[in-house]
Amino acid sequence: MIHFSTPGDRLYLVTDSHISRQAGHSLAFVVEEACRAGVRWVQLREKALSTQAFVELGLAIQAITRPYGARLLINDRIDVALAIGADGVHIGQDDMPYALARKLLGPDKIIGLSVNNLSEAEAACHLDVDYLGIATIYPTGTKTDTSSLLGPAGLQTICGRTNLATFAIGGIGAGNIREVMQTGVSGAAVVSAICGQVSPYEATRELIQKLEAGL
């Protein structure tokens, strides 16, 4: 069972190296600033790296997250998560089946699962996943297959049908995070709203303040 003891527990950073570089930042800098500002969930998402490079980056990011008590999850790559001793993984509907992922990782690691609609969320209720990542809420440049945007109403429906912890993702930023939190979702996951900002620290602080106001 995931407990949310601080507002930072409800803000989830999904990394994007490309967006970070476009903003003039290294990924390590973004993660450090976000954690310093209060983020306590970091998902390392790297689609193009080799296994060796992913492991090296994972270890470097883990050296940042651990002193802050932030959870580090690896997107998709269970082998990388095992190699670095990450806190867990986040898997999608087309990734390794949950049961096999749990068998490989063991009972103590965190596993999050992406769901894109109500039927997927209801199916996940039969699994002992730790949280659901609910997508996609608003249009976003980081995900192109947004044929069925949920919007706040769709998000609220899903949140009302599950007892699992939930994080909304997709187009969430300072301008709409309060609206998102009013749906009953546990927290919000962001990419560009932190990685693509001039000051990741200030952006994170603003998000946490607005997130808290929306509860």
mmCIF file of C-alpha atoms in Angstrom:
data_model
loop_
_atom_site.group_PDB
_atom_site.id
_atom_site.type_symbol
_atom_site.label_atom_id
_atom_site.label_comp_id
_atom_site.label_asym_id
_atom_site.label_seq_id
_atom_site.Cartn_x
_atom_site.Cartn_y
_atom_site.Cartn_z
ATOM 1 C CA MET A 1 0.000 0.000 0.000
ATOM 2 C CA ILE A 2 1.393 3.371 -1.052
ATOM 3 C CA HIS A 3 1.105 6.150 1.508
ATOM 4 C CA PHE A 4 1.081 9.833 0.585
ATOM 5 C CA SER A 5 2.504 11.682 3.553
ATOM 6 C CA THR A 6 3.661 14.888 1.834
ATOM 7 C CA PRO A 7 2.515 16.883 -1.221
ATOM 8 C CA GLY A 8 5.728 15.819 -2.953
ATOM 9 C CA ASP A 9 4.578 12.206 -2.697
ATOM 10 C CA ARG A 10 1.805 13.131 -5.113
ATOM 11 C CA LEU A 11 4.038 14.589 -7.833
ATOM 12 C CA TYR A 12 5.691 12.070 -10.145
ATOM 13 C CA LEU A 13 8.493 13.070 -12.520
ATOM 14 C CA VAL A 14 8.834 11.085 -15.746
ATOM 15 C CA THR A 15 12.194 11.929 -17.282
ATOM 16 C CA ASP A 16 12.904 12.916 -20.865
ATOM 17 C CA SER A 17 16.523 13.499 -21.818
ATOM 18 C CA HIS A 18 15.651 15.189 -25.126
ATOM 19 C CA ILE A 19 13.290 17.727 -23.573
ATOM 20 C CA SER A 20 15.797 18.391 -20.791
ATOM 21 C CA ARG A 21 18.585 19.072 -23.299
ATOM 22 C CA GLN A 22 16.325 21.383 -25.288
ATOM 23 C CA ALA A 23 15.837 23.399 -22.098
ATOM 24 C CA GLY A 24 19.605 23.519 -21.588
ATOM 25 C CA HIS A 25 19.780 20.977 -18.774
ATOM 26 C CA SER A 26 21.382 17.620 -18.144
ATOM 27 C CA LEU A 27 18.995 14.947 -16.923
ATOM 28 C CA ALA A 28 20.940 14.690 -13.670
ATOM 29 C CA PHE A 29 20.432 18.407 -13.061
ATOM 30 C CA VAL A 30 16.681 18.150 -13.658
ATOM 31 C CA VAL A 31 16.304 15.198 -11.297
ATOM 32 C CA GLU A 32 18.417 16.850 -8.608
ATOM 33 C CA GLU A 33 16.443 20.084 -8.779
ATOM 34 C CA ALA A 34 13.094 18.288 -8.797
ATOM 35 C CA CYS A 35 14.021 16.152 -5.796
ATOM 36 C CA ARG A 36 15.414 19.183 -3.981
ATOM 37 C CA ALA A 37 12.071 20.894 -4.551
ATOM 38 C CA GLY A 38 10.096 17.970 -3.165
ATOM 39 C CA VAL A 39 9.464 15.332 -5.850
ATOM 40 C CA ARG A 40 9.509 11.836 -4.370
ATOM 41 C CA TRP A 41 8.755 9.758 -7.471
ATOM 42 C CA VAL A 42 11.112 9.583 -10.447
ATOM 43 C CA GLN A 43 10.559 7.320 -13.430
ATOM 44 C CA LEU A 44 13.608 6.951 -15.643
ATOM 45 C CA ARG A 45 12.316 6.583 -19.191
ATOM 46 C CA GLU A 46 14.896 6.033 -21.910
ATOM 47 C CA LYS A 47 13.755 4.429 -25.151
ATOM 48 C CA ALA A 48 16.934 4.736 -27.196
ATOM 49 C CA LEU A 49 19.810 3.862 -24.848
ATOM 50 C CA SER A 50 21.777 0.643 -24.972
ATOM 51 C CA THR A 51 21.518 -1.600 -21.944
ATOM 52 C CA GLN A 52 24.972 -0.595 -20.727
ATOM 53 C CA ALA A 53 24.255 3.121 -21.110
ATOM 54 C CA PHE A 54 20.868 2.732 -19.423
ATOM 55 C CA VAL A 55 22.437 0.953 -16.450
ATOM 56 C CA GLU A 56 25.110 3.636 -16.109
ATOM 57 C CA LEU A 57 22.521 6.405 -16.263
ATOM 58 C CA GLY A 58 20.308 4.553 -13.807
ATOM 59 C CA LEU A 59 23.108 4.306 -11.269
ATOM 60 C CA ALA A 60 23.894 8.001 -11.656
ATOM 61 C CA ILE A 61 20.254 9.004 -11.176
ATOM 62 C CA GLN A 62 19.879 6.621 -8.241
ATOM 63 C CA ALA A 63 22.793 8.351 -6.526
ATOM 64 C CA ILE A 64 20.675 11.521 -6.701
ATOM 65 C CA THR A 65 17.280 10.130 -5.687
ATOM 66 C CA ARG A 66 18.339 8.011 -2.717
ATOM 67 C CA PRO A 67 19.586 10.794 -0.431
ATOM 68 C CA TYR A 68 16.224 12.539 -0.867
ATOM 69 C CA GLY A 69 14.243 9.389 -0.149
ATOM 70 C CA ALA A 70 12.735 9.556 -3.626
ATOM 71 C CA ARG A 71 11.594 6.340 -5.284
ATOM 72 C CA LEU A 72 13.329 5.497 -8.568
ATOM 73 C CA LEU A 73 11.346 3.423 -11.028
ATOM 74 C CA ILE A 74 12.570 2.196 -14.400
ATOM 75 C CA ASN A 75 10.270 2.409 -17.381
ATOM 76 C CA ASP A 76 9.745 -0.966 -19.123
ATOM 77 C CA ARG A 77 13.225 -2.378 -18.518
ATOM 78 C CA ILE A 78 13.014 -4.935 -15.733
ATOM 79 C CA ASP A 79 16.575 -6.068 -16.449
ATOM 80 C CA VAL A 80 17.874 -2.549 -15.791
ATOM 81 C CA ALA A 81 15.797 -2.240 -12.620
ATOM 82 C CA LEU A 82 17.232 -5.505 -11.318
ATOM 83 C CA ALA A 83 20.775 -4.562 -12.312
ATOM 84 C CA ILE A 84 20.787 -1.321 -10.311
ATOM 85 C CA GLY A 85 18.456 -2.348 -7.490
ATOM 86 C CA ALA A 86 15.844 0.267 -8.374
ATOM 87 C CA ASP A 87 12.733 0.676 -6.256
ATOM 88 C CA GLY A 88 10.589 -0.769 -9.012
ATOM 89 C CA VAL A 89 9.367 -0.558 -12.584
ATOM 90 C CA HIS A 90 6.578 0.993 -14.581
ATOM 91 C CA ILE A 91 5.111 -1.194 -17.323
ATOM 92 C CA GLY A 92 2.614 -0.582 -20.097
ATOM 93 C CA GLN A 93 -0.107 -2.727 -21.576
ATOM 94 C CA ASP A 94 2.267 -4.065 -24.248
ATOM 95 C CA ASP A 95 5.247 -4.675 -21.976
ATOM 96 C CA MET A 96 6.093 -7.769 -19.952
ATOM 97 C CA PRO A 97 2.959 -9.275 -18.345
ATOM 98 C CA TYR A 98 2.475 -8.145 -14.783
ATOM 99 C CA ALA A 99 2.599 -11.651 -13.267
ATOM 100 C CA LEU A 100 5.987 -12.338 -14.821
ATOM 101 C CA ALA A 101 7.312 -8.927 -13.845
ATOM 102 C CA ARG A 102 6.282 -9.554 -10.242
ATOM 103 C CA LYS A 103 7.881 -13.004 -10.275
ATOM 104 C CA LEU A 104 11.175 -11.541 -11.470
ATOM 105 C CA LEU A 105 11.181 -8.524 -9.157
ATOM 106 C CA GLY A 106 9.826 -10.165 -6.020
ATOM 107 C CA PRO A 107 7.131 -8.993 -3.611
ATOM 108 C CA ASP A 108 8.875 -5.926 -2.224
ATOM 109 C CA LYS A 109 9.431 -3.900 -5.393
ATOM 110 C CA ILE A 110 6.970 -1.322 -6.693
ATOM 111 C CA ILE A 111 5.201 -2.072 -9.963
ATOM 112 C CA GLY A 112 3.091 0.536 -11.692
ATOM 113 C CA LEU A 113 0.882 -0.217 -14.687
ATOM 114 C CA SER A 114 -0.329 2.123 -17.414
ATOM 115 C CA VAL A 115 -4.029 2.050 -18.232
ATOM 116 C CA ASN A 116 -5.686 3.952 -21.043
ATOM 117 C CA ASN A 117 -9.375 3.335 -20.421
ATOM 118 C CA LEU A 118 -11.875 2.042 -17.903
ATOM 119 C CA SER A 119 -11.751 -1.583 -19.063
ATOM 120 C CA GLU A 120 -7.979 -1.749 -18.596
ATOM 121 C CA ALA A 121 -8.317 -0.161 -15.160
ATOM 122 C CA GLU A 122 -10.977 -2.658 -14.114
ATOM 123 C CA ALA A 123 -8.840 -5.560 -15.337
ATOM 124 C CA ALA A 124 -5.933 -4.249 -13.268
ATOM 125 C CA CYS A 125 -8.048 -4.397 -10.112
ATOM 126 C CA HIS A 126 -7.483 -8.164 -10.137
ATOM 127 C CA LEU A 127 -3.715 -7.643 -9.995
ATOM 128 C CA ASP A 128 -1.767 -6.556 -6.937
ATOM 129 C CA VAL A 129 -0.053 -3.705 -8.777
ATOM 130 C CA ASP A 130 1.017 -0.839 -6.560
ATOM 131 C CA TYR A 131 -0.432 1.981 -8.639
ATOM 132 C CA LEU A 132 -2.043 2.821 -11.962
ATOM 133 C CA GLY A 133 -0.696 5.409 -14.367
ATOM 134 C CA ILE A 134 -3.820 6.751 -16.089
ATOM 135 C CA ALA A 135 -3.323 8.219 -19.562
ATOM 136 C CA THR A 136 -3.894 10.358 -21.456
ATOM 137 C CA ILE A 137 -5.619 13.292 -19.767
ATOM 138 C CA TYR A 138 -4.837 16.260 -22.029
ATOM 139 C CA PRO A 139 -3.121 16.555 -25.444
ATOM 140 C CA THR A 140 0.648 16.246 -25.112
ATOM 141 C CA GLY A 141 3.646 16.406 -27.380
ATOM 142 C CA THR A 142 5.396 13.572 -25.546
ATOM 143 C CA LYS A 143 2.787 10.989 -26.526
ATOM 144 C CA THR A 144 1.427 10.891 -30.045
ATOM 145 C CA ASP A 145 -1.076 8.020 -29.759
ATOM 146 C CA THR A 146 -3.724 10.041 -27.971
ATOM 147 C CA SER A 147 -6.715 8.837 -29.988
ATOM 148 C CA SER A 148 -8.876 8.625 -26.894
ATOM 149 C CA LEU A 149 -8.115 11.480 -24.517
ATOM 150 C CA LEU A 150 -9.768 10.912 -21.149
ATOM 151 C CA GLY A 151 -10.053 14.476 -19.915
ATOM 152 C CA PRO A 152 -10.876 15.175 -16.265
ATOM 153 C CA ALA A 153 -14.271 13.456 -16.547
ATOM 154 C CA GLY A 154 -12.789 10.210 -17.837
ATOM 155 C CA LEU A 155 -10.089 10.344 -15.189
ATOM 156 C CA GLN A 156 -12.671 10.830 -12.458
ATOM 157 C CA THR A 157 -14.649 7.827 -13.683
ATOM 158 C CA ILE A 158 -11.609 5.554 -13.555
ATOM 159 C CA CYS A 159 -10.524 6.817 -10.140
ATOM 160 C CA GLY A 160 -14.001 6.061 -8.825
ATOM 161 C CA ARG A 161 -13.760 2.444 -9.961
ATOM 162 C CA THR A 162 -10.446 1.434 -8.413
ATOM 163 C CA ASN A 163 -9.006 1.221 -4.917
ATOM 164 C CA LEU A 164 -5.448 1.372 -6.203
ATOM 165 C CA ALA A 165 -3.244 4.441 -5.984
ATOM 166 C CA THR A 166 -3.512 6.443 -9.207
ATOM 167 C CA PHE A 167 -1.327 8.915 -11.072
ATOM 168 C CA ALA A 168 -2.704 10.904 -13.997
ATOM 169 C CA ILE A 169 -0.407 11.694 -16.915
ATOM 170 C CA GLY A 170 -0.611 13.538 -20.191
ATOM 171 C CA GLY A 171 -0.441 17.279 -20.758
ATOM 172 C CA ILE A 172 -0.479 18.129 -17.058
ATOM 173 C CA GLY A 173 1.157 21.352 -15.941
ATOM 174 C CA ALA A 174 0.795 24.304 -13.602
ATOM 175 C CA GLY A 175 -2.260 25.551 -15.457
ATOM 176 C CA ASN A 176 -4.395 22.449 -14.964
ATOM 177 C CA ILE A 177 -2.930 20.393 -12.109
ATOM 178 C CA ARG A 178 -5.511 21.684 -9.614
ATOM 179 C CA GLU A 179 -8.305 20.556 -11.930
ATOM 180 C CA VAL A 180 -6.657 17.140 -12.210
ATOM 181 C CA MET A 181 -6.399 16.705 -8.447
ATOM 182 C CA GLN A 182 -10.080 17.504 -7.987
ATOM 183 C CA THR A 183 -10.996 14.243 -9.810
ATOM 184 C CA GLY A 184 -9.996 12.077 -6.850
ATOM 185 C CA VAL A 185 -6.705 10.934 -8.406
ATOM 186 C CA SER A 186 -3.867 10.231 -5.956
ATOM 187 C CA GLY A 187 -1.259 12.249 -7.812
ATOM 188 C CA ALA A 188 -0.050 13.719 -11.085
ATOM 189 C CA ALA A 189 2.831 12.704 -13.336
ATOM 190 C CA VAL A 190 4.573 15.281 -15.498
ATOM 191 C CA VAL A 191 7.320 15.404 -18.100
ATOM 192 C CA SER A 192 7.689 18.763 -19.864
ATOM 193 C CA ALA A 193 6.263 20.689 -16.917
ATOM 194 C CA ILE A 194 9.553 20.009 -15.118
ATOM 195 C CA CYS A 195 12.081 18.770 -17.700
ATOM 196 C CA GLY A 196 11.350 21.540 -20.171
ATOM 197 C CA GLN A 197 11.374 24.495 -17.802
ATOM 198 C CA VAL A 198 14.015 27.187 -17.334
ATOM 199 C CA SER A 199 14.134 26.396 -13.613
ATOM 200 C CA PRO A 200 13.124 22.809 -12.818
ATOM 201 C CA TYR A 201 13.282 23.678 -9.121
ATOM 202 C CA GLU A 202 10.868 26.611 -9.332
ATOM 203 C CA ALA A 203 8.595 24.690 -11.706
ATOM 204 C CA THR A 204 8.433 21.796 -9.255
ATOM 205 C CA ARG A 205 7.685 24.061 -6.312
ATOM 206 C CA GLU A 206 4.830 25.711 -8.209
ATOM 207 C CA LEU A 207 3.381 22.339 -9.206
ATOM 208 C CA ILE A 208 3.482 21.034 -5.644
ATOM 209 C CA GLN A 209 1.841 24.187 -4.295
ATOM 210 C CA LYS A 210 -0.963 24.045 -6.867
ATOM 211 C CA LEU A 211 -1.313 20.295 -6.416
ATOM 212 C CA GLU A 212 -1.766 20.757 -2.680
ATOM 213 C CA ALA A 213 -4.347 23.492 -3.275
ATOM 214 C CA GLY A 214 -6.300 21.142 -5.527
ATOM 215 C CA LEU A 215 -6.681 18.390 -2.943
#
